[in-house]
């Protein structure tokens, strides 16, 4: 009789524990916050502060309330038409429930960059000109032009500063970057000479640079003045050889640092 009572008591205890577990499971917060944004049409300019993309976005959780402070931009994907970008937002609540939403915005390349994307025009100009002619623009790949990248990874050529401040050649035909710098020219140092990134990654020039120094310009201005020469395609696997440098407000160009970019 005593054994039956003990077994019954254990069975009841187990049932109670299972019931409590079910209640906790059903009432536990497993739902992430809701992310909302306005219908305002915005444009993402390559190189701009991404905080601007968060100004009309909010995150509200059913239990925690406003959790907009947890909002981040997880990724920015430039779409194939090079006119739109997909912004992926993420937010979390106190239980670490994460919600992600995406938003399509207008996209524009670096506002300080003039662009030419028609290779046939470049080829025609090179064919029509005689040996002694000058165009004011340098041929792609020559290493002397002011080239900067569009966010889709394709090379964009600028009609920029005169190349008189570029790296000069020594008597032995080899570049001597430090000796060729003007006294007031900025100096640039890369984090690494080789970088590997996944296909589709947004290319941000300043992410490759460790430091820039100049005798006059502010750090903010220098970071916005980073230039890049060389052809690359962030949506196509390959190994791309690039050069980075900085032009200060006086037109002085820094040393050129070579970067091997592997997209895979």
Short mmCIF file of C-alpha atoms in Angstrom, two decimals:
data_model
loop_
_atom_site.label_atom_id
_atom_site.label_comp_id
_atom_site.label_asym_id
_atom_site.label_seq_id
_atom_site.Cartn_x
_atom_site.Cartn_y
_atom_site.Cartn_z
CA UNK A 1 0.00 0.00 0.00
CA UNK A 2 2.82 2.36 0.94
CA UNK A 3 4.61 1.63 -2.34
CA UNK A 4 1.49 2.46 -4.37
CA UNK A 5 1.16 5.78 -2.58
CA UNK A 6 4.85 6.57 -3.22
CA UNK A 7 4.56 5.69 -6.94
CA UNK A 8 1.39 7.74 -7.25
CA UNK A 9 3.07 10.69 -5.54
CA UNK A 10 6.04 10.51 -7.92
CA UNK A 11 3.71 10.31 -10.94
CA UNK A 12 1.76 13.36 -9.76
CA UNK A 13 5.03 15.25 -9.19
CA UNK A 14 6.22 14.41 -12.70
CA UNK A 15 2.92 15.55 -14.20
CA UNK A 16 3.13 18.82 -12.28
CA UNK A 17 6.71 19.42 -13.46
CA UNK A 18 5.72 18.72 -17.08
CA UNK A 19 2.77 21.09 -16.75
CA UNK A 20 4.97 23.85 -15.34
CA UNK A 21 7.48 23.34 -18.15
CA UNK A 22 4.74 23.62 -20.75
CA UNK A 23 3.47 26.83 -19.16
CA UNK A 24 6.97 28.35 -19.16
CA UNK A 25 7.50 27.28 -22.77
CA UNK A 26 4.24 28.77 -23.92
CA UNK A 27 4.71 32.04 -22.04
CA UNK A 28 8.43 32.48 -22.75
CA UNK A 29 9.37 35.45 -24.95
CA UNK A 30 10.63 34.00 -28.22
CA UNK A 31 9.49 36.76 -30.53
CA UNK A 32 11.88 39.44 -31.72
CA UNK A 33 11.09 43.15 -31.92
CA UNK A 34 9.27 44.68 -34.86
CA UNK A 35 11.32 46.93 -37.15
CA UNK A 36 9.57 49.76 -38.98
CA UNK A 37 10.67 52.63 -41.22
CA UNK A 38 8.90 55.51 -42.91
CA UNK A 39 8.01 55.82 -46.60
CA UNK A 40 10.56 58.60 -47.01
CA UNK A 41 12.69 58.12 -50.12
CA UNK A 42 16.34 58.17 -49.22
CA UNK A 43 19.60 57.82 -51.14
CA UNK A 44 22.71 56.03 -49.93
CA UNK A 45 25.88 57.69 -51.22
CA UNK A 46 28.93 55.43 -51.21
CA UNK A 47 31.26 56.55 -48.42
CA UNK A 48 28.57 58.39 -46.42
CA UNK A 49 28.01 57.81 -42.71
CA UNK A 50 25.57 54.89 -42.46
CA UNK A 51 23.89 56.48 -39.42
CA UNK A 52 21.81 58.46 -41.91
CA UNK A 53 20.19 55.19 -42.95
CA UNK A 54 18.93 54.68 -39.39
CA UNK A 55 17.35 58.07 -38.77
CA UNK A 56 13.78 57.02 -39.71
CA UNK A 57 13.99 53.40 -38.47
CA UNK A 58 12.56 52.19 -35.14
CA UNK A 59 12.43 48.87 -33.32
CA UNK A 60 9.70 48.08 -30.76
CA UNK A 61 9.37 44.87 -28.75
CA UNK A 62 6.06 43.60 -27.34
CA UNK A 63 7.58 43.18 -23.86
CA UNK A 64 10.65 45.43 -23.78
CA UNK A 65 9.09 48.39 -25.57
CA UNK A 66 11.37 50.66 -27.63
CA UNK A 67 14.63 48.86 -28.43
CA UNK A 68 15.72 51.16 -31.26
CA UNK A 69 19.10 51.53 -29.55
CA UNK A 70 19.87 47.94 -30.57
CA UNK A 71 19.34 48.67 -34.28
CA UNK A 72 22.29 48.03 -36.56
CA UNK A 73 22.89 47.88 -40.29
CA UNK A 74 24.00 44.31 -40.85
CA UNK A 75 24.80 44.65 -44.54
CA UNK A 76 24.51 46.92 -47.57
CA UNK A 77 24.15 45.16 -50.91
CA UNK A 78 24.47 47.11 -54.15
CA UNK A 79 21.96 45.74 -56.65
CA UNK A 80 22.90 44.79 -60.19
CA UNK A 81 21.43 47.94 -61.77
CA UNK A 82 23.84 50.09 -59.71
CA UNK A 83 20.93 52.44 -59.00
CA UNK A 84 19.49 50.73 -55.91
CA UNK A 85 20.88 49.23 -52.71
CA UNK A 86 19.39 46.75 -50.25
CA UNK A 87 19.87 47.75 -46.62
CA UNK A 88 19.56 44.91 -44.10
CA UNK A 89 18.62 46.07 -40.59
CA UNK A 90 18.80 43.96 -37.41
CA UNK A 91 17.53 44.55 -33.86
CA UNK A 92 17.24 42.44 -30.70
CA UNK A 93 15.36 42.42 -27.40
CA UNK A 94 16.51 41.61 -23.85
CA UNK A 95 16.05 37.89 -24.53
CA UNK A 96 18.38 38.15 -27.53
CA UNK A 97 15.56 37.47 -29.97
CA UNK A 98 16.78 38.95 -33.25
CA UNK A 99 14.69 40.38 -36.07
CA UNK A 100 16.00 41.31 -39.52
CA UNK A 101 14.29 43.30 -42.26
CA UNK A 102 15.51 44.65 -45.60
CA UNK A 103 14.79 47.89 -47.39
CA UNK A 104 15.50 49.07 -50.93
CA UNK A 105 16.90 52.61 -51.23
CA UNK A 106 18.38 54.71 -54.01
CA UNK A 107 22.13 54.36 -54.51
CA UNK A 108 24.75 56.79 -55.81
CA UNK A 109 28.50 56.35 -56.10
CA UNK A 110 30.92 58.61 -54.25
CA UNK A 111 29.70 62.18 -54.73
CA UNK A 112 33.26 63.43 -55.13
CA UNK A 113 33.83 61.17 -58.10
CA UNK A 114 33.28 61.87 -61.76
CA UNK A 115 32.73 58.68 -63.74
CA UNK A 116 33.20 57.21 -67.18
CA UNK A 117 31.95 53.69 -67.63
CA UNK A 118 31.89 53.43 -71.44
CA UNK A 119 35.14 51.64 -72.37
CA UNK A 120 34.48 52.13 -76.08
CA UNK A 121 34.73 55.91 -75.68
CA UNK A 122 38.09 55.54 -73.98
CA UNK A 123 39.33 53.25 -76.73
CA UNK A 124 38.19 55.68 -79.44
CA UNK A 125 40.05 58.56 -77.84
CA UNK A 126 43.24 56.52 -77.63
CA UNK A 127 42.95 55.48 -81.27
CA UNK A 128 42.28 58.97 -82.66
CA UNK A 129 45.07 60.76 -80.86
CA UNK A 130 48.57 61.04 -82.23
CA UNK A 131 51.72 60.15 -80.31
CA UNK A 132 52.23 63.68 -79.01
CA UNK A 133 48.65 64.43 -77.94
CA UNK A 134 47.42 64.80 -74.36
CA UNK A 135 43.85 64.27 -73.17
CA UNK A 136 44.03 65.38 -69.53
CA UNK A 137 42.90 61.84 -68.57
CA UNK A 138 45.14 58.81 -68.12
CA UNK A 139 44.65 55.40 -69.60
CA UNK A 140 43.16 52.79 -67.23
CA UNK A 141 45.83 50.68 -65.59
CA UNK A 142 48.60 53.25 -66.13
CA UNK A 143 48.70 53.94 -62.38
CA UNK A 144 48.69 57.72 -62.86
CA UNK A 145 44.98 58.57 -63.07
CA UNK A 146 42.72 59.59 -60.24
CA UNK A 147 40.60 56.46 -60.16
CA UNK A 148 38.04 55.59 -57.50
CA UNK A 149 35.68 52.68 -57.15
CA UNK A 150 31.94 52.46 -57.58
CA UNK A 151 30.32 50.40 -54.84
CA UNK A 152 29.55 47.59 -57.28
CA UNK A 153 33.28 47.02 -57.57
CA UNK A 154 33.80 48.14 -61.15
CA UNK A 155 36.58 50.60 -61.90
CA UNK A 156 35.51 54.23 -62.45
CA UNK A 157 37.88 56.76 -64.01
CA UNK A 158 38.08 60.40 -62.91
CA UNK A 159 39.13 63.47 -64.82
CA UNK A 160 41.11 64.60 -61.77
CA UNK A 161 44.22 66.37 -60.68
CA UNK A 162 47.28 66.73 -62.87
CA UNK A 163 49.65 63.79 -62.46
CA UNK A 164 52.65 66.01 -61.68
CA UNK A 165 52.54 64.99 -58.01
CA UNK A 166 52.37 61.26 -58.75
CA UNK A 167 55.20 58.95 -57.82
CA UNK A 168 58.26 59.71 -59.92
CA UNK A 169 60.59 57.15 -61.44
CA UNK A 170 64.18 56.94 -60.25
CA UNK A 171 67.17 56.71 -62.53
CA UNK A 172 67.07 52.92 -62.34
CA UNK A 173 63.44 52.87 -63.50
CA UNK A 174 62.09 51.81 -60.09
CA UNK A 175 59.63 53.83 -58.00
CA UNK A 176 60.95 55.52 -54.92
CA UNK A 177 57.69 56.64 -53.20
CA UNK A 178 59.15 58.27 -50.10
CA UNK A 179 61.76 60.33 -51.99
CA UNK A 180 59.22 61.55 -54.55
CA UNK A 181 56.72 62.95 -52.01
CA UNK A 182 56.37 66.70 -51.68
CA UNK A 183 57.32 68.02 -48.22
CA UNK A 184 53.67 68.74 -47.41
CA UNK A 185 52.24 65.54 -48.92
CA UNK A 186 50.16 63.21 -46.75
CA UNK A 187 51.36 59.72 -45.87
CA UNK A 188 49.19 56.59 -46.01
CA UNK A 189 49.66 53.19 -44.39
CA UNK A 190 47.59 50.07 -45.17
CA UNK A 191 46.42 47.55 -42.60
CA UNK A 192 47.60 44.74 -44.89
CA UNK A 193 48.98 44.36 -48.40
CA UNK A 194 46.56 41.53 -49.18
CA UNK A 195 42.86 41.16 -48.34
CA UNK A 196 40.34 38.38 -49.05
CA UNK A 197 36.58 39.15 -49.06
CA UNK A 198 33.42 37.22 -50.06
CA UNK A 199 31.71 37.87 -53.37
CA UNK A 200 29.17 40.69 -53.11
CA UNK A 201 30.91 42.50 -50.24
CA UNK A 202 30.61 46.29 -50.30
CA UNK A 203 34.02 47.79 -50.92
CA UNK A 204 34.87 50.68 -48.60
CA UNK A 205 38.33 52.10 -49.22
CA UNK A 206 38.93 53.34 -45.68
CA UNK A 207 38.56 49.78 -44.35
CA UNK A 208 41.92 48.91 -45.93
CA UNK A 209 43.78 51.88 -44.42
CA UNK A 210 45.39 51.85 -40.98
CA UNK A 211 46.38 55.51 -40.75
CA UNK A 212 46.82 58.74 -42.72
CA UNK A 213 48.92 61.70 -41.62
CA UNK A 214 49.19 65.21 -43.05
CA UNK A 215 50.67 68.51 -41.91
CA UNK A 216 47.46 70.44 -42.54
CA UNK A 217 44.24 68.54 -43.27
CA UNK A 218 42.00 66.99 -40.63
CA UNK A 219 41.61 63.25 -40.29
CA UNK A 220 37.97 63.49 -41.37
CA UNK A 221 38.91 65.21 -44.63
CA UNK A 222 41.78 62.80 -45.31
CA UNK A 223 39.58 59.72 -44.81
CA UNK A 224 37.15 61.10 -47.37
CA UNK A 225 39.98 61.77 -49.83
CA UNK A 226 41.25 58.20 -50.22
CA UNK A 227 41.63 57.25 -53.88
CA UNK A 228 41.99 53.85 -55.51
CA UNK A 229 43.45 52.86 -58.88
CA UNK A 230 42.85 49.54 -60.60
CA UNK A 231 40.05 47.42 -61.96
CA UNK A 232 38.02 45.15 -59.68
CA UNK A 233 34.59 43.51 -59.58
CA UNK A 234 33.12 42.71 -56.16
CA UNK A 235 30.48 40.46 -57.74
CA UNK A 236 33.02 38.38 -59.68
CA UNK A 237 35.59 36.05 -58.03
CA UNK A 238 39.16 36.93 -58.88
CA UNK A 239 42.43 38.48 -57.74
CA UNK A 240 42.69 42.23 -58.32
CA UNK A 241 45.79 44.41 -57.97
CA UNK A 242 45.00 47.91 -56.72
CA UNK A 243 46.80 51.01 -55.50
CA UNK A 244 45.56 53.33 -52.75
CA UNK A 245 46.65 56.89 -52.08
CA UNK A 246 45.36 60.18 -50.64
CA UNK A 247 45.10 63.66 -52.14
CA UNK A 248 45.07 66.53 -49.64
CA UNK A 249 43.33 69.90 -50.01
CA UNK A 250 46.46 71.42 -51.60
CA UNK A 251 46.51 68.74 -54.30
CA UNK A 252 49.50 66.90 -52.82
CA UNK A 253 49.37 63.15 -53.37
CA UNK A 254 50.58 60.65 -50.81
CA UNK A 255 52.66 57.55 -51.36
CA UNK A 256 50.93 54.80 -53.34
CA UNK A 257 50.38 51.55 -51.47
CA UNK A 258 49.74 48.34 -53.41
CA UNK A 259 46.83 46.12 -52.34
CA UNK A 260 46.05 42.62 -53.58
CA UNK A 261 42.29 42.10 -53.30
CA UNK A 262 40.98 38.54 -53.57
CA UNK A 263 37.23 38.14 -54.11
CA UNK A 264 35.99 34.60 -53.55
#
